[in-house]
Amino acid sequence: AQKVTQAQTEISVVEKEDVTLDCVYETRDTTYYLFWYKQPPSGELVFLIRRNSFDEQNEISGRYSWNFQKSTSSFNFTITASQVVDSAVYFCALSEPGGSYIPTFGRGTSLIVHP
Amino acid sequence: DAGVTQSPTHLIKTRGQQVTLRCSPKSGHDTVSWYQQALGQGPQFIFQYYEEEERQRGNFPDRFSGHQFPNYSSELNVNALLLGDSALYLCASSHPTGVQNYGYTFGSGTRLTVV
């Protein structure tokens, strides 16, 4: 079974639309960490956010916001007023002691923002 | 402050050949991990090096081997290349206090094509 599921393979929006990228995870550990990374065409994975399992507060950073819900094992990512520069592949990852804290990545969601 | 640097950026090899990829971690990081990312997939963990030893290994055959040097830089070696080894190989480094706290810093990767 997949540890991290990103069901949306590709999302296409027009600039200024809001978009939410879904992430569902699976773990038996009570302490774990969740991450979001952005991968532009250059290939480098850019760190966006880290959230530990004891902190369920939602976080906002500029146009980015994250909704962590342990009850549904979800860690969704919303981009408000999307821009063309947001076009990239976004990965959700899980780091857990049962996996020696080696991040396990989802398959990614490709976001295309049209002008 | 230089981040993670990888070389070469692109490489074309023939099936059956051997290849060596190189990685220099971010300054202050002592742990290096390697990931394989096939087209359209999320990164898959190959192995992790710490204190010049392989600390963790993913589900990859022995054809994949590595090394870490005293300056924390690392090499990934792949023997007897198969067409299926064509992928983006990502190197990631992490802080001495542990990946669970700070996450990984990734390089831009080496694009390996096996023909």
PDB file of C-alpha atoms in Angstrom:
ATOM      1  CA  ALA A   1       0.000   0.000   0.000  1.00  0.00           C
ATOM      2  CA  GLN A   2       1.165   3.475  -0.800  1.00  0.00           C
ATOM      3  CA  LYS A   3       2.306   5.489   2.186  1.00  0.00           C
ATOM      4  CA  VAL A   4       1.594   8.797   0.478  1.00  0.00           C
ATOM      5  CA  THR A   5      -1.169   9.169  -2.070  1.00  0.00           C
ATOM      6  CA  GLN A   6      -1.525  12.136  -4.347  1.00  0.00           C
ATOM      7  CA  ALA A   7      -4.578  11.216  -6.346  1.00  0.00           C
ATOM      8  CA  GLN A   8      -4.411  14.193  -8.686  1.00  0.00           C
ATOM      9  CA  THR A   9      -1.937  13.449 -11.444  1.00  0.00           C
ATOM     10  CA  GLU A  10      -2.337  16.767 -13.220  1.00  0.00           C
ATOM     11  CA  ILE A  11      -4.277  19.956 -12.522  1.00  0.00           C
ATOM     12  CA  SER A  12      -4.747  22.721 -15.032  1.00  0.00           C
ATOM     13  CA  VAL A  13      -5.963  26.181 -13.961  1.00  0.00           C
ATOM     14  CA  VAL A  14      -6.061  29.700 -15.284  1.00  0.00           C
ATOM     15  CA  GLU A  15      -4.003  32.365 -13.580  1.00  0.00           C
ATOM     16  CA  LYS A  16      -5.593  33.894 -10.450  1.00  0.00           C
ATOM     17  CA  GLU A  17      -7.655  30.795  -9.726  1.00  0.00           C
ATOM     18  CA  ASP A  18      -7.260  29.093  -6.347  1.00  0.00           C
ATOM     19  CA  VAL A  19      -6.103  25.479  -6.455  1.00  0.00           C
ATOM     20  CA  THR A  20      -5.835  22.735  -3.825  1.00  0.00           C
ATOM     21  CA  LEU A  21      -3.445  19.813  -4.076  1.00  0.00           C
ATOM     22  CA  ASP A  22      -4.476  16.776  -2.067  1.00  0.00           C
ATOM     23  CA  CYS A  23      -2.235  14.496  -0.033  1.00  0.00           C
ATOM     24  CA  VAL A  24      -3.347  11.474   1.987  1.00  0.00           C
ATOM     25  CA  TYR A  25      -0.834   9.519   4.045  1.00  0.00           C
ATOM     26  CA  GLU A  26      -0.685   6.261   5.947  1.00  0.00           C
ATOM     27  CA  THR A  27       1.370   5.556   9.059  1.00  0.00           C
ATOM     28  CA  ARG A  28       1.193   3.571  12.290  1.00  0.00           C
ATOM     29  CA  ASP A  29       3.538   5.922  14.103  1.00  0.00           C
ATOM     30  CA  THR A  30       2.189   8.629  16.395  1.00  0.00           C
ATOM     31  CA  THR A  31       5.160  10.887  15.730  1.00  0.00           C
ATOM     32  CA  TYR A  32       5.861  11.692  12.118  1.00  0.00           C
ATOM     33  CA  TYR A  33       6.650  14.553   9.773  1.00  0.00           C
ATOM     34  CA  LEU A  34       4.990  15.690   6.591  1.00  0.00           C
ATOM     35  CA  PHE A  35       6.550  17.764   3.857  1.00  0.00           C
ATOM     36  CA  TRP A  36       5.663  19.492   0.643  1.00  0.00           C
ATOM     37  CA  TYR A  37       8.265  20.024  -2.074  1.00  0.00           C
ATOM     38  CA  LYS A  38       8.052  21.875  -5.383  1.00  0.00           C
ATOM     39  CA  GLN A  39       9.900  20.572  -8.446  1.00  0.00           C
ATOM     40  CA  PRO A  40      10.215  23.101 -11.260  1.00  0.00           C
ATOM     41  CA  PRO A  41      11.428  22.004 -14.722  1.00  0.00           C
ATOM     42  CA  SER A  42      15.037  22.468 -13.569  1.00  0.00           C
ATOM     43  CA  GLY A  43      14.609  19.304 -11.499  1.00  0.00           C
ATOM     44  CA  GLU A  44      15.619  20.489  -8.059  1.00  0.00           C
ATOM     45  CA  LEU A  45      13.185  19.667  -5.264  1.00  0.00           C
ATOM     46  CA  VAL A  46      12.480  22.872  -3.366  1.00  0.00           C
ATOM     47  CA  PHE A  47      11.389  22.546   0.254  1.00  0.00           C
ATOM     48  CA  LEU A  48       8.099  24.336   1.009  1.00  0.00           C
ATOM     49  CA  ILE A  49       6.959  23.216   4.429  1.00  0.00           C
ATOM     50  CA  ARG A  50       7.488  20.701   7.228  1.00  0.00           C
ATOM     51  CA  ARG A  51       4.771  19.789   9.701  1.00  0.00           C
ATOM     52  CA  ASN A  52       5.100  17.459  12.674  1.00  0.00           C
ATOM     53  CA  SER A  53       2.246  15.243  13.766  1.00  0.00           C
ATOM     54  CA  PHE A  54       1.629  17.124  17.005  1.00  0.00           C
ATOM     55  CA  ASP A  55       1.005  20.437  15.333  1.00  0.00           C
ATOM     56  CA  GLU A  56      -2.350  20.524  13.610  1.00  0.00           C
ATOM     57  CA  GLN A  57      -2.448  24.262  13.189  1.00  0.00           C
ATOM     58  CA  ASN A  58      -2.981  25.323   9.646  1.00  0.00           C
ATOM     59  CA  GLU A  59      -0.232  27.433   8.191  1.00  0.00           C
ATOM     60  CA  ILE A  60      -0.251  30.294   5.752  1.00  0.00           C
ATOM     61  CA  SER A  61       2.749  31.665   3.928  1.00  0.00           C
ATOM     62  CA  GLY A  62       1.863  34.340   1.436  1.00  0.00           C
ATOM     63  CA  ARG A  63      -0.320  32.749  -1.233  1.00  0.00           C
ATOM     64  CA  TYR A  64       0.390  29.262   0.128  1.00  0.00           C
ATOM     65  CA  SER A  65      -1.588  27.556   2.860  1.00  0.00           C
ATOM     66  CA  TRP A  66      -1.637  24.064   4.288  1.00  0.00           C
ATOM     67  CA  ASN A  67      -4.463  22.170   5.959  1.00  0.00           C
ATOM     68  CA  PHE A  68      -3.334  19.288   8.187  1.00  0.00           C
ATOM     69  CA  GLN A  69      -6.107  16.992   9.448  1.00  0.00           C
ATOM     70  CA  LYS A  70      -5.023  13.929  11.428  1.00  0.00           C
ATOM     71  CA  SER A  71      -8.593  12.628  11.553  1.00  0.00           C
ATOM     72  CA  THR A  72      -8.555  12.088   7.808  1.00  0.00           C
ATOM     73  CA  SER A  73      -4.748  11.602   7.447  1.00  0.00           C
ATOM     74  CA  SER A  74      -4.601  14.453   5.009  1.00  0.00           C
ATOM     75  CA  PHE A  75      -2.181  17.305   4.460  1.00  0.00           C
ATOM     76  CA  ASN A  76      -3.562  19.449   1.650  1.00  0.00           C
ATOM     77  CA  PHE A  77      -1.873  22.386   0.002  1.00  0.00           C
ATOM     78  CA  THR A  78      -3.720  25.402  -1.387  1.00  0.00           C
ATOM     79  CA  ILE A  79      -2.335  28.082  -3.664  1.00  0.00           C
ATOM     80  CA  THR A  80      -4.421  31.236  -3.694  1.00  0.00           C
ATOM     81  CA  ALA A  81      -4.503  33.434  -6.798  1.00  0.00           C
ATOM     82  CA  SER A  82      -2.248  31.107  -8.754  1.00  0.00           C
ATOM     83  CA  GLN A  83       0.461  32.485 -11.025  1.00  0.00           C
ATOM     84  CA  VAL A  84       2.242  31.070 -14.062  1.00  0.00           C
ATOM     85  CA  VAL A  85       5.418  30.728 -11.937  1.00  0.00           C
ATOM     86  CA  ASP A  86       3.551  28.234  -9.741  1.00  0.00           C
ATOM     87  CA  SER A  87       3.612  25.747 -12.617  1.00  0.00           C
ATOM     88  CA  ALA A  88       5.616  22.765 -11.370  1.00  0.00           C
ATOM     89  CA  VAL A  89       5.269  19.281  -9.967  1.00  0.00           C
ATOM     90  CA  TYR A  90       4.424  19.239  -6.271  1.00  0.00           C
ATOM     91  CA  PHE A  91       5.310  16.337  -4.007  1.00  0.00           C
ATOM     92  CA  CYS A  92       4.013  15.429  -0.601  1.00  0.00           C
ATOM     93  CA  ALA A  93       6.312  13.310   1.590  1.00  0.00           C
ATOM     94  CA  LEU A  94       6.085  11.428   4.881  1.00  0.00           C
ATOM     95  CA  SER A  95       8.955  10.874   7.324  1.00  0.00           C
ATOM     96  CA  GLU A  96       8.321   8.404  10.149  1.00  0.00           C
ATOM     97  CA  PRO A  97      10.395   6.514  12.734  1.00  0.00           C
ATOM     98  CA  GLY A  98       9.142   3.194  11.358  1.00  0.00           C
ATOM     99  CA  GLY A  99      10.862   4.144   8.123  1.00  0.00           C
ATOM    100  CA  SER A 100      13.986   5.448   9.863  1.00  0.00           C
ATOM    101  CA  TYR A 101      12.808   8.940   8.994  1.00  0.00           C
ATOM    102  CA  ILE A 102      13.645   8.393   5.331  1.00  0.00           C
ATOM    103  CA  PRO A 103      11.102  10.529   3.454  1.00  0.00           C
ATOM    104  CA  THR A 104       8.665   8.595   1.318  1.00  0.00           C
ATOM    105  CA  PHE A 105       7.280  10.611  -1.551  1.00  0.00           C
ATOM    106  CA  GLY A 106       3.971  10.537  -3.324  1.00  0.00           C
ATOM    107  CA  ARG A 107       3.830  10.349  -7.107  1.00  0.00           C
ATOM    108  CA  GLY A 108       3.394  14.080  -7.402  1.00  0.00           C
ATOM    109  CA  THR A 109       0.801  16.429  -8.860  1.00  0.00           C
ATOM    110  CA  SER A 110       1.686  18.405 -11.948  1.00  0.00           C
ATOM    111  CA  LEU A 111       0.207  21.895 -11.747  1.00  0.00           C
ATOM    112  CA  ILE A 112      -0.134  23.877 -14.951  1.00  0.00           C
ATOM    113  CA  VAL A 113      -1.145  27.511 -14.617  1.00  0.00           C
ATOM    114  CA  HIS A 114      -2.216  29.122 -17.864  1.00  0.00           C
ATOM    115  CA  PRO A 115      -1.909  32.877 -18.376  1.00  0.00           C
TER     116      PRO A 115
ATOM    117  CA  ASP B   1      26.096  29.464   0.727  1.00  0.00           C
ATOM    118  CA  ALA B   2      26.211  26.720  -1.893  1.00  0.00           C
ATOM    119  CA  GLY B   3      23.448  24.188  -1.721  1.00  0.00           C
ATOM    120  CA  VAL B   4      23.748  20.611  -2.894  1.00  0.00           C
ATOM    121  CA  THR B   5      25.724  20.282  -6.102  1.00  0.00           C
ATOM    122  CA  GLN B   6      25.589  17.296  -8.412  1.00  0.00           C
ATOM    123  CA  SER B   7      27.655  16.343 -11.431  1.00  0.00           C
ATOM    124  CA  PRO B   8      27.296  15.746 -14.252  1.00  0.00           C
ATOM    125  CA  THR B   9      23.925  17.285 -15.066  1.00  0.00           C
ATOM    126  CA  HIS B  10      23.281  14.974 -17.998  1.00  0.00           C
ATOM    127  CA  LEU B  11      24.761  11.663 -19.025  1.00  0.00           C
ATOM    128  CA  ILE B  12      24.158   9.158 -21.808  1.00  0.00           C
ATOM    129  CA  LYS B  13      25.415   5.605 -21.348  1.00  0.00           C
ATOM    130  CA  THR B  14      25.074   2.353 -23.217  1.00  0.00           C
ATOM    131  CA  ARG B  15      23.348  -0.664 -21.737  1.00  0.00           C
ATOM    132  CA  GLY B  16      25.831  -2.791 -19.773  1.00  0.00           C
ATOM    133  CA  GLN B  17      28.153   0.079 -18.962  1.00  0.00           C
ATOM    134  CA  GLN B  18      28.953   1.462 -15.540  1.00  0.00           C
ATOM    135  CA  VAL B  19      28.317   5.014 -14.319  1.00  0.00           C
ATOM    136  CA  THR B  20      29.421   7.191 -11.401  1.00  0.00           C
ATOM    137  CA  LEU B  21      27.432  10.190 -10.218  1.00  0.00           C
ATOM    138  CA  ARG B  22      28.776  12.730  -7.754  1.00  0.00           C
ATOM    139  CA  CYS B  23      27.284  14.884  -5.027  1.00  0.00           C
ATOM    140  CA  SER B  24      28.576  17.594  -2.711  1.00  0.00           C
ATOM    141  CA  PRO B  25      26.286  18.254   0.248  1.00  0.00           C
ATOM    142  CA  LYS B  26      25.219  21.607   1.549  1.00  0.00           C
ATOM    143  CA  SER B  27      27.713  23.233   3.889  1.00  0.00           C
ATOM    144  CA  GLY B  28      27.177  21.973   7.428  1.00  0.00           C
ATOM    145  CA  HIS B  29      25.348  18.816   6.345  1.00  0.00           C
ATOM    146  CA  ASP B  30      26.908  15.417   6.998  1.00  0.00           C
ATOM    147  CA  THR B  31      24.282  12.963   5.738  1.00  0.00           C
ATOM    148  CA  VAL B  32      23.729  12.246   2.061  1.00  0.00           C
ATOM    149  CA  SER B  33      20.829  10.356   0.530  1.00  0.00           C
ATOM    150  CA  TRP B  34      20.296   9.293  -3.060  1.00  0.00           C
ATOM    151  CA  TYR B  35      16.972   9.004  -4.845  1.00  0.00           C
ATOM    152  CA  GLN B  36      15.952   7.735  -8.266  1.00  0.00           C
ATOM    153  CA  GLN B  37      13.104   9.526  -9.999  1.00  0.00           C
ATOM    154  CA  ALA B  38      11.688   7.888 -13.095  1.00  0.00           C
ATOM    155  CA  LEU B  39       9.696  10.018 -15.503  1.00  0.00           C
ATOM    156  CA  GLY B  40       6.306  10.874 -14.073  1.00  0.00           C
ATOM    157  CA  GLN B  41       7.031   9.280 -10.708  1.00  0.00           C
ATOM    158  CA  GLY B  42       8.005  10.424  -7.261  1.00  0.00           C
ATOM    159  CA  PRO B  43      11.581  10.033  -5.995  1.00  0.00           C
ATOM    160  CA  GLN B  44      12.423   6.534  -4.778  1.00  0.00           C
ATOM    161  CA  PHE B  45      14.977   6.121  -1.988  1.00  0.00           C
ATOM    162  CA  ILE B  46      18.163   4.275  -2.963  1.00  0.00           C
ATOM    163  CA  PHE B  47      20.405   4.615   0.095  1.00  0.00           C
ATOM    164  CA  GLN B  48      21.736   6.990   2.721  1.00  0.00           C
ATOM    165  CA  TYR B  49      25.311   7.591   3.846  1.00  0.00           C
ATOM    166  CA  TYR B  50      26.475   8.883   7.191  1.00  0.00           C
ATOM    167  CA  GLU B  51      30.002   8.845   8.619  1.00  0.00           C
ATOM    168  CA  GLU B  52      31.213   7.175   5.412  1.00  0.00           C
ATOM    169  CA  GLU B  53      28.940   4.179   5.878  1.00  0.00           C
ATOM    170  CA  GLU B  54      25.688   3.101   4.272  1.00  0.00           C
ATOM    171  CA  ARG B  55      23.117   3.618   6.996  1.00  0.00           C
ATOM    172  CA  GLN B  56      19.878   2.777   5.224  1.00  0.00           C
ATOM    173  CA  ARG B  57      19.048   1.156   1.915  1.00  0.00           C
ATOM    174  CA  GLY B  58      15.916   1.085  -0.174  1.00  0.00           C
ATOM    175  CA  ASN B  59      14.698  -1.656  -2.464  1.00  0.00           C
ATOM    176  CA  PHE B  60      17.420  -1.449  -5.094  1.00  0.00           C
ATOM    177  CA  PRO B  61      19.678  -4.227  -6.386  1.00  0.00           C
ATOM    178  CA  ASP B  62      23.356  -4.549  -5.538  1.00  0.00           C
ATOM    179  CA  ARG B  63      24.209  -3.021  -8.913  1.00  0.00           C
ATOM    180  CA  PHE B  64      23.634   0.239  -7.092  1.00  0.00           C
ATOM    181  CA  SER B  65      26.445   1.093  -4.722  1.00  0.00           C
ATOM    182  CA  GLY B  66      27.807   4.201  -3.133  1.00  0.00           C
ATOM    183  CA  HIS B  67      30.521   5.835  -1.186  1.00  0.00           C
ATOM    184  CA  GLN B  68      30.919   8.773   1.137  1.00  0.00           C
ATOM    185  CA  PHE B  69      34.198  10.586   1.556  1.00  0.00           C
ATOM    186  CA  PRO B  70      35.642  12.260   4.676  1.00  0.00           C
ATOM    187  CA  ASN B  71      34.496  15.663   3.357  1.00  0.00           C
ATOM    188  CA  TYR B  72      30.914  14.267   3.274  1.00  0.00           C
ATOM    189  CA  SER B  73      30.696  14.265  -0.523  1.00  0.00           C
ATOM    190  CA  SER B  74      29.276  11.128  -2.057  1.00  0.00           C
ATOM    191  CA  GLU B  75      29.250   8.996  -5.176  1.00  0.00           C
ATOM    192  CA  LEU B  76      26.566   6.749  -6.603  1.00  0.00           C
ATOM    193  CA  ASN B  77      27.768   3.905  -8.809  1.00  0.00           C
ATOM    194  CA  VAL B  78      25.541   1.822 -11.029  1.00  0.00           C
ATOM    195  CA  ASN B  79      26.948  -1.282 -12.739  1.00  0.00           C
ATOM    196  CA  ALA B  80      25.612  -3.236 -15.702  1.00  0.00           C
ATOM    197  CA  LEU B  81      23.239  -0.478 -16.709  1.00  0.00           C
ATOM    198  CA  LEU B  82      19.758  -1.411 -17.875  1.00  0.00           C
ATOM    199  CA  LEU B  83      17.399   0.643 -19.985  1.00  0.00           C
ATOM    200  CA  GLY B  84      15.179   0.908 -16.899  1.00  0.00           C
ATOM    201  CA  ASP B  85      17.916   2.750 -15.030  1.00  0.00           C
ATOM    202  CA  SER B  86      17.180   5.828 -17.123  1.00  0.00           C
ATOM    203  CA  ALA B  87      15.985   8.419 -14.635  1.00  0.00           C
ATOM    204  CA  LEU B  88      16.774  11.598 -12.764  1.00  0.00           C
ATOM    205  CA  TYR B  89      19.094  10.814  -9.852  1.00  0.00           C
ATOM    206  CA  LEU B  90      18.717  13.197  -6.961  1.00  0.00           C
ATOM    207  CA  CYS B  91      21.097  13.727  -4.108  1.00  0.00           C
ATOM    208  CA  ALA B  92      19.856  15.170  -0.830  1.00  0.00           C
ATOM    209  CA  SER B  93      21.757  16.255   2.241  1.00  0.00           C
ATOM    210  CA  SER B  94      20.536  16.803   5.765  1.00  0.00           C
ATOM    211  CA  HIS B  95      21.525  18.526   8.968  1.00  0.00           C
ATOM    212  CA  PRO B  96      23.398  16.672  11.684  1.00  0.00           C
ATOM    213  CA  THR B  97      20.475  16.930  14.093  1.00  0.00           C
ATOM    214  CA  GLY B  98      18.403  14.706  11.899  1.00  0.00           C
ATOM    215  CA  VAL B  99      16.154  14.733   8.917  1.00  0.00           C
ATOM    216  CA  GLN B 100      13.112  14.512  11.098  1.00  0.00           C
ATOM    217  CA  ASN B 101      13.681  18.048  12.224  1.00  0.00           C
ATOM    218  CA  TYR B 102      14.853  19.850   9.168  1.00  0.00           C
ATOM    219  CA  GLY B 103      14.056  17.861   6.080  1.00  0.00           C
ATOM    220  CA  TYR B 104      16.331  17.452   3.124  1.00  0.00           C
ATOM    221  CA  THR B 105      18.058  19.868   0.793  1.00  0.00           C
ATOM    222  CA  PHE B 106      18.070  18.504  -2.739  1.00  0.00           C
ATOM    223  CA  GLY B 107      20.367  19.034  -5.670  1.00  0.00           C
ATOM    224  CA  SER B 108      19.157  19.566  -9.235  1.00  0.00           C
ATOM    225  CA  GLY B 109      19.939  15.990 -10.129  1.00  0.00           C
ATOM    226  CA  THR B 110      21.740  14.065 -12.839  1.00  0.00           C
ATOM    227  CA  ARG B 111      19.650  13.018 -15.812  1.00  0.00           C
ATOM    228  CA  LEU B 112      20.877   9.562 -16.858  1.00  0.00           C
ATOM    229  CA  THR B 113      19.797   8.120 -20.180  1.00  0.00           C
ATOM    230  CA  VAL B 114      20.674   4.517 -20.977  1.00  0.00           C
ATOM    231  CA  VAL B 115      20.518   3.577 -24.652  1.00  0.00           C
TER     232      VAL B 115
END
